[in-house]
Amino acid sequence: MISYLKGTIEGVGENRIVLDVNGVGYNLICSAKTISIVQNDESIVKLYTVLNIREDSWTLFGFVSEQERFWFNKLNSVQGVGGKVAIAILSALSDDEIYNAFLMEDKNAFTRADGVGAKLATRIISELKDKIVGKIDPLPISTDTTKIQSNVVNDVVSALINLGYEKSDILRAIASMSLEDAPQFEILLKQVLMKLSAGA
């Protein structure tokens, strides 16, 4: 119904922004990430939106990017995950952390968000994993010690897919490794193959 709004920041609360659009103040529920990005912006701000309509209330949610709105809609589709819980997850986890949580089936990642226990985290993964992993382009995977060059990783992933390995298995193996800053293709390929052979 409302794809986005453009206006100036009139006020900021703990989890909400009041956006003045041509003299009309829209109250948008937002993640901590969105608030931190736009709260001090004195120019025209564009926020993507989702309007949740229930019998007793209309709630407008605001997002700094279409990617954030994508994750909100996916999370909000899970039974037991309302809009406010979805916002809590977006406040606790970055986009790539959410994707990696599905990839690794890491329910503990989701429990970092307020209102998400182990049971709900398990449901989120079970209901959405097959709709997420392999259906969208993977986000960069962070390791504990380094950020690896995406072009090298992409080349390795493509090579291993051509050899018959599943993309989810390849990415899981890479995510479990501690790698040098700029790994060479041949070295990384060998390391990932060893991980896959060992059942990583």
mmCIF file of C-alpha atoms in Angstrom:
data_model
loop_
_atom_site.group_PDB
_atom_site.id
_atom_site.type_symbol
_atom_site.label_atom_id
_atom_site.label_comp_id
_atom_site.label_asym_id
_atom_site.label_seq_id
_atom_site.Cartn_x
_atom_site.Cartn_y
_atom_site.Cartn_z
ATOM 1 C CA MET A 1 0.000 0.000 0.000
ATOM 2 C CA ILE A 2 2.795 2.439 0.940
ATOM 3 C CA SER A 3 6.134 1.524 -0.634
ATOM 4 C CA TYR A 4 8.213 4.305 0.907
ATOM 5 C CA LEU A 5 8.031 7.747 2.479
ATOM 6 C CA LYS A 6 10.272 10.775 1.985
ATOM 7 C CA GLY A 7 10.476 13.499 4.592
ATOM 8 C CA THR A 8 12.424 15.014 7.449
ATOM 9 C CA ILE A 9 13.060 13.527 10.872
ATOM 10 C CA GLU A 10 10.713 15.204 13.354
ATOM 11 C CA GLY A 11 11.442 12.989 16.333
ATOM 12 C CA VAL A 12 13.229 9.825 17.417
ATOM 13 C CA GLY A 13 12.256 7.378 20.158
ATOM 14 C CA GLU A 14 13.674 4.098 21.434
ATOM 15 C CA ASN A 15 12.335 2.092 18.504
ATOM 16 C CA ARG A 16 10.498 4.644 16.409
ATOM 17 C CA ILE A 17 10.919 7.627 14.130
ATOM 18 C CA VAL A 18 8.428 10.385 13.422
ATOM 19 C CA LEU A 19 8.837 11.347 9.773
ATOM 20 C CA ASP A 20 7.339 14.658 8.625
ATOM 21 C CA VAL A 21 6.048 14.243 5.071
ATOM 22 C CA ASN A 22 4.604 17.509 3.780
ATOM 23 C CA GLY A 23 3.292 18.462 7.203
ATOM 24 C CA VAL A 24 1.956 15.033 8.137
ATOM 25 C CA GLY A 25 3.830 13.150 10.867
ATOM 26 C CA TYR A 26 4.160 9.407 10.273
ATOM 27 C CA ASN A 27 5.070 7.238 13.255
ATOM 28 C CA LEU A 28 7.328 4.417 12.009
ATOM 29 C CA ILE A 29 8.571 1.492 14.075
ATOM 30 C CA CYS A 30 12.244 1.002 13.106
ATOM 31 C CA SER A 31 15.245 -1.136 13.960
ATOM 32 C CA ALA A 32 18.153 0.261 15.943
ATOM 33 C CA LYS A 33 20.190 0.064 12.733
ATOM 34 C CA THR A 34 17.818 2.286 10.777
ATOM 35 C CA ILE A 35 17.539 4.771 13.632
ATOM 36 C CA SER A 36 21.309 5.037 14.039
ATOM 37 C CA ILE A 37 21.759 5.743 10.325
ATOM 38 C CA VAL A 38 19.112 8.429 9.860
ATOM 39 C CA GLN A 39 18.519 10.041 13.255
ATOM 40 C CA ASN A 40 20.999 12.885 12.728
ATOM 41 C CA ASP A 41 20.212 13.401 9.064
ATOM 42 C CA GLU A 42 18.755 16.888 8.592
ATOM 43 C CA SER A 43 18.068 16.430 4.873
ATOM 44 C CA ILE A 44 15.227 14.557 3.166
ATOM 45 C CA VAL A 45 15.191 10.932 4.330
ATOM 46 C CA LYS A 46 13.718 8.024 2.372
ATOM 47 C CA LEU A 47 12.394 5.088 4.366
ATOM 48 C CA TYR A 48 10.932 1.931 2.839
ATOM 49 C CA THR A 49 7.789 0.834 4.601
ATOM 50 C CA VAL A 50 5.515 -2.061 5.511
ATOM 51 C CA LEU A 51 2.007 -1.422 6.803
ATOM 52 C CA ASN A 52 0.635 -4.093 9.144
ATOM 53 C CA ILE A 53 -3.147 -3.948 9.431
ATOM 54 C CA ARG A 54 -4.951 -5.695 12.252
ATOM 55 C CA GLU A 55 -8.481 -5.418 13.598
ATOM 56 C CA ASP A 56 -7.435 -3.145 16.432
ATOM 57 C CA SER A 57 -4.430 -1.310 14.993
ATOM 58 C CA TRP A 58 -2.502 -0.129 11.958
ATOM 59 C CA THR A 59 1.276 -0.186 12.411
ATOM 60 C CA LEU A 60 3.773 1.331 9.987
ATOM 61 C CA PHE A 61 7.313 -0.054 9.952
ATOM 62 C CA GLY A 62 10.243 1.816 8.400
ATOM 63 C CA PHE A 63 13.491 0.530 6.898
ATOM 64 C CA VAL A 64 16.665 2.180 5.705
ATOM 65 C CA SER A 65 17.000 -0.239 2.759
ATOM 66 C CA GLU A 66 14.969 -2.640 0.656
ATOM 67 C CA GLN A 67 17.227 -5.441 1.920
ATOM 68 C CA GLU A 68 16.194 -4.736 5.509
ATOM 69 C CA ARG A 69 12.535 -4.715 4.451
ATOM 70 C CA PHE A 70 13.081 -8.057 2.668
ATOM 71 C CA TRP A 71 14.330 -9.649 5.895
ATOM 72 C CA PHE A 72 11.466 -8.100 7.875
ATOM 73 C CA ASN A 73 8.850 -9.601 5.542
ATOM 74 C CA LYS A 74 10.492 -13.024 5.663
ATOM 75 C CA LEU A 75 10.799 -13.026 9.456
ATOM 76 C CA ASN A 76 7.307 -11.622 9.934
ATOM 77 C CA SER A 77 5.873 -14.518 7.912
ATOM 78 C CA VAL A 78 6.923 -17.024 10.594
ATOM 79 C CA GLN A 79 4.244 -18.048 13.085
ATOM 80 C CA GLY A 80 4.994 -16.401 16.399
ATOM 81 C CA VAL A 81 7.185 -13.664 14.919
ATOM 82 C CA GLY A 82 5.217 -10.437 14.944
ATOM 83 C CA GLY A 83 6.407 -7.156 13.552
ATOM 84 C CA LYS A 84 8.031 -6.010 16.774
ATOM 85 C CA VAL A 85 9.948 -9.270 17.184
ATOM 86 C CA ALA A 86 11.121 -9.028 13.572
ATOM 87 C CA ILE A 87 12.352 -5.492 14.311
ATOM 88 C CA ALA A 88 14.152 -6.795 17.402
ATOM 89 C CA ILE A 89 15.961 -9.372 15.246
ATOM 90 C CA LEU A 90 16.932 -6.681 12.723
ATOM 91 C CA SER A 91 18.245 -4.594 15.616
ATOM 92 C CA ALA A 92 20.358 -7.451 16.987
ATOM 93 C CA LEU A 93 21.719 -8.917 13.735
ATOM 94 C CA SER A 94 23.150 -7.455 10.541
ATOM 95 C CA ASP A 95 21.923 -8.636 7.128
ATOM 96 C CA ASP A 96 24.875 -10.975 6.627
ATOM 97 C CA GLU A 97 24.538 -12.354 10.177
ATOM 98 C CA ILE A 98 20.908 -13.244 9.475
ATOM 99 C CA TYR A 99 21.809 -15.002 6.226
ATOM 100 C CA ASN A 100 24.675 -16.873 7.868
ATOM 101 C CA ALA A 101 22.395 -17.935 10.729
ATOM 102 C CA PHE A 102 20.158 -19.659 8.184
ATOM 103 C CA LEU A 103 23.150 -21.094 6.356
ATOM 104 C CA MET A 104 24.686 -22.522 9.526
ATOM 105 C CA GLU A 105 21.325 -23.313 11.160
ATOM 106 C CA ASP A 106 22.537 -21.261 14.104
ATOM 107 C CA LYS A 107 19.496 -20.765 16.304
ATOM 108 C CA ASN A 108 21.627 -19.109 18.991
ATOM 109 C CA ALA A 109 22.155 -16.143 16.678
ATOM 110 C CA PHE A 110 18.435 -15.356 16.703
ATOM 111 C CA THR A 111 18.179 -15.684 20.477
ATOM 112 C CA ARG A 112 20.363 -12.564 20.722
ATOM 113 C CA ALA A 113 17.207 -10.600 19.878
ATOM 114 C CA ASP A 114 14.765 -9.583 22.604
ATOM 115 C CA GLY A 115 11.718 -11.820 22.661
ATOM 116 C CA VAL A 116 13.309 -14.730 20.792
ATOM 117 C CA GLY A 117 13.838 -17.953 22.718
ATOM 118 C CA ALA A 118 15.326 -21.220 21.561
ATOM 119 C CA LYS A 119 11.957 -22.657 20.478
ATOM 120 C CA LEU A 120 11.059 -19.658 18.322
ATOM 121 C CA ALA A 121 14.583 -19.491 16.882
ATOM 122 C CA THR A 122 14.297 -23.130 15.842
ATOM 123 C CA ARG A 123 10.952 -22.421 14.172
ATOM 124 C CA ILE A 124 12.397 -19.445 12.289
ATOM 125 C CA ILE A 125 15.164 -21.588 10.827
ATOM 126 C CA SER A 126 12.946 -24.579 10.030
ATOM 127 C CA GLU A 127 10.285 -22.456 8.269
ATOM 128 C CA LEU A 128 12.605 -20.160 6.315
ATOM 129 C CA LYS A 129 15.888 -21.972 5.654
ATOM 130 C CA ASP A 130 14.779 -23.591 2.386
ATOM 131 C CA LYS A 131 13.266 -20.285 1.246
ATOM 132 C CA ILE A 132 16.495 -18.390 1.933
ATOM 133 C CA VAL A 133 19.572 -20.552 1.354
ATOM 134 C CA GLY A 134 20.144 -21.138 -2.343
ATOM 135 C CA LYS A 135 17.213 -18.900 -3.341
ATOM 136 C CA ILE A 136 19.044 -15.582 -2.950
ATOM 137 C CA ASP A 137 22.631 -14.576 -3.578
ATOM 138 C CA PRO A 138 24.645 -15.207 -0.413
ATOM 139 C CA LEU A 139 25.894 -12.214 1.521
ATOM 140 C CA PRO A 140 29.576 -11.984 2.411
ATOM 141 C CA ILE A 141 30.507 -14.466 5.117
ATOM 142 C CA SER A 142 32.508 -13.092 8.026
ATOM 143 C CA THR A 143 35.106 -15.244 9.749
ATOM 144 C CA ASP A 144 36.341 -14.763 13.302
ATOM 145 C CA THR A 145 39.675 -13.304 12.249
ATOM 146 C CA THR A 146 39.537 -11.925 8.723
ATOM 147 C CA LYS A 147 37.410 -10.736 5.858
ATOM 148 C CA ILE A 148 38.228 -12.746 2.789
ATOM 149 C CA GLN A 149 38.231 -11.450 -0.752
ATOM 150 C CA SER A 150 34.805 -12.062 -2.228
ATOM 151 C CA ASN A 151 36.059 -12.595 -5.789
ATOM 152 C CA VAL A 152 38.337 -15.460 -4.739
ATOM 153 C CA VAL A 153 35.583 -17.028 -2.662
ATOM 154 C CA ASN A 154 33.101 -16.749 -5.513
ATOM 155 C CA ASP A 155 35.579 -18.441 -7.881
ATOM 156 C CA VAL A 156 36.104 -21.287 -5.413
ATOM 157 C CA VAL A 157 32.363 -21.697 -4.844
ATOM 158 C CA SER A 158 31.717 -21.814 -8.597
ATOM 159 C CA ALA A 159 34.494 -24.356 -9.156
ATOM 160 C CA LEU A 160 33.213 -26.660 -6.425
ATOM 161 C CA ILE A 161 29.610 -26.413 -7.616
ATOM 162 C CA ASN A 162 30.860 -27.522 -11.038
ATOM 163 C CA LEU A 163 32.446 -30.513 -9.292
ATOM 164 C CA GLY A 164 29.062 -31.470 -7.868
ATOM 165 C CA TYR A 165 29.196 -30.063 -4.345
ATOM 166 C CA GLU A 166 26.179 -28.316 -2.817
ATOM 167 C CA LYS A 167 26.507 -24.539 -2.428
ATOM 168 C CA SER A 168 25.262 -24.619 1.169
ATOM 169 C CA ASP A 169 27.930 -27.212 2.091
ATOM 170 C CA ILE A 170 30.656 -25.149 0.421
ATOM 171 C CA LEU A 171 29.671 -21.936 2.190
ATOM 172 C CA ARG A 172 29.387 -23.729 5.515
ATOM 173 C CA ALA A 173 32.912 -25.077 5.096
ATOM 174 C CA ILE A 174 34.298 -21.627 4.238
ATOM 175 C CA ALA A 175 32.497 -20.007 7.175
ATOM 176 C CA SER A 176 34.127 -22.485 9.573
ATOM 177 C CA MET A 177 37.667 -21.647 8.425
ATOM 178 C CA SER A 178 40.189 -19.091 9.627
ATOM 179 C CA LEU A 179 41.739 -17.688 6.479
ATOM 180 C CA GLU A 180 44.482 -15.282 5.525
ATOM 181 C CA ASP A 181 43.583 -11.797 4.296
ATOM 182 C CA ALA A 182 44.035 -12.550 0.585
ATOM 183 C CA PRO A 183 44.030 -16.300 -0.035
ATOM 184 C CA GLN A 184 45.105 -17.587 -3.426
ATOM 185 C CA PHE A 185 42.513 -19.513 -5.420
ATOM 186 C CA GLU A 186 44.477 -22.779 -5.491
ATOM 187 C CA ILE A 187 45.214 -22.694 -1.762
ATOM 188 C CA LEU A 188 41.651 -21.859 -0.759
ATOM 189 C CA LEU A 189 40.249 -24.493 -3.120
ATOM 190 C CA LYS A 190 42.472 -27.158 -1.549
ATOM 191 C CA GLN A 191 41.542 -26.071 1.990
ATOM 192 C CA VAL A 192 37.819 -26.137 1.278
ATOM 193 C CA LEU A 193 38.074 -29.525 -0.425
ATOM 194 C CA MET A 194 39.806 -30.907 2.652
ATOM 195 C CA LYS A 195 37.012 -29.517 4.836
ATOM 196 C CA LEU A 196 34.342 -31.018 2.601
ATOM 197 C CA SER A 197 36.104 -34.375 2.517
ATOM 198 C CA ALA A 198 36.250 -34.328 6.313
ATOM 199 C CA GLY A 199 32.520 -33.684 6.460
ATOM 200 C CA ALA A 200 32.671 -30.042 7.590
#
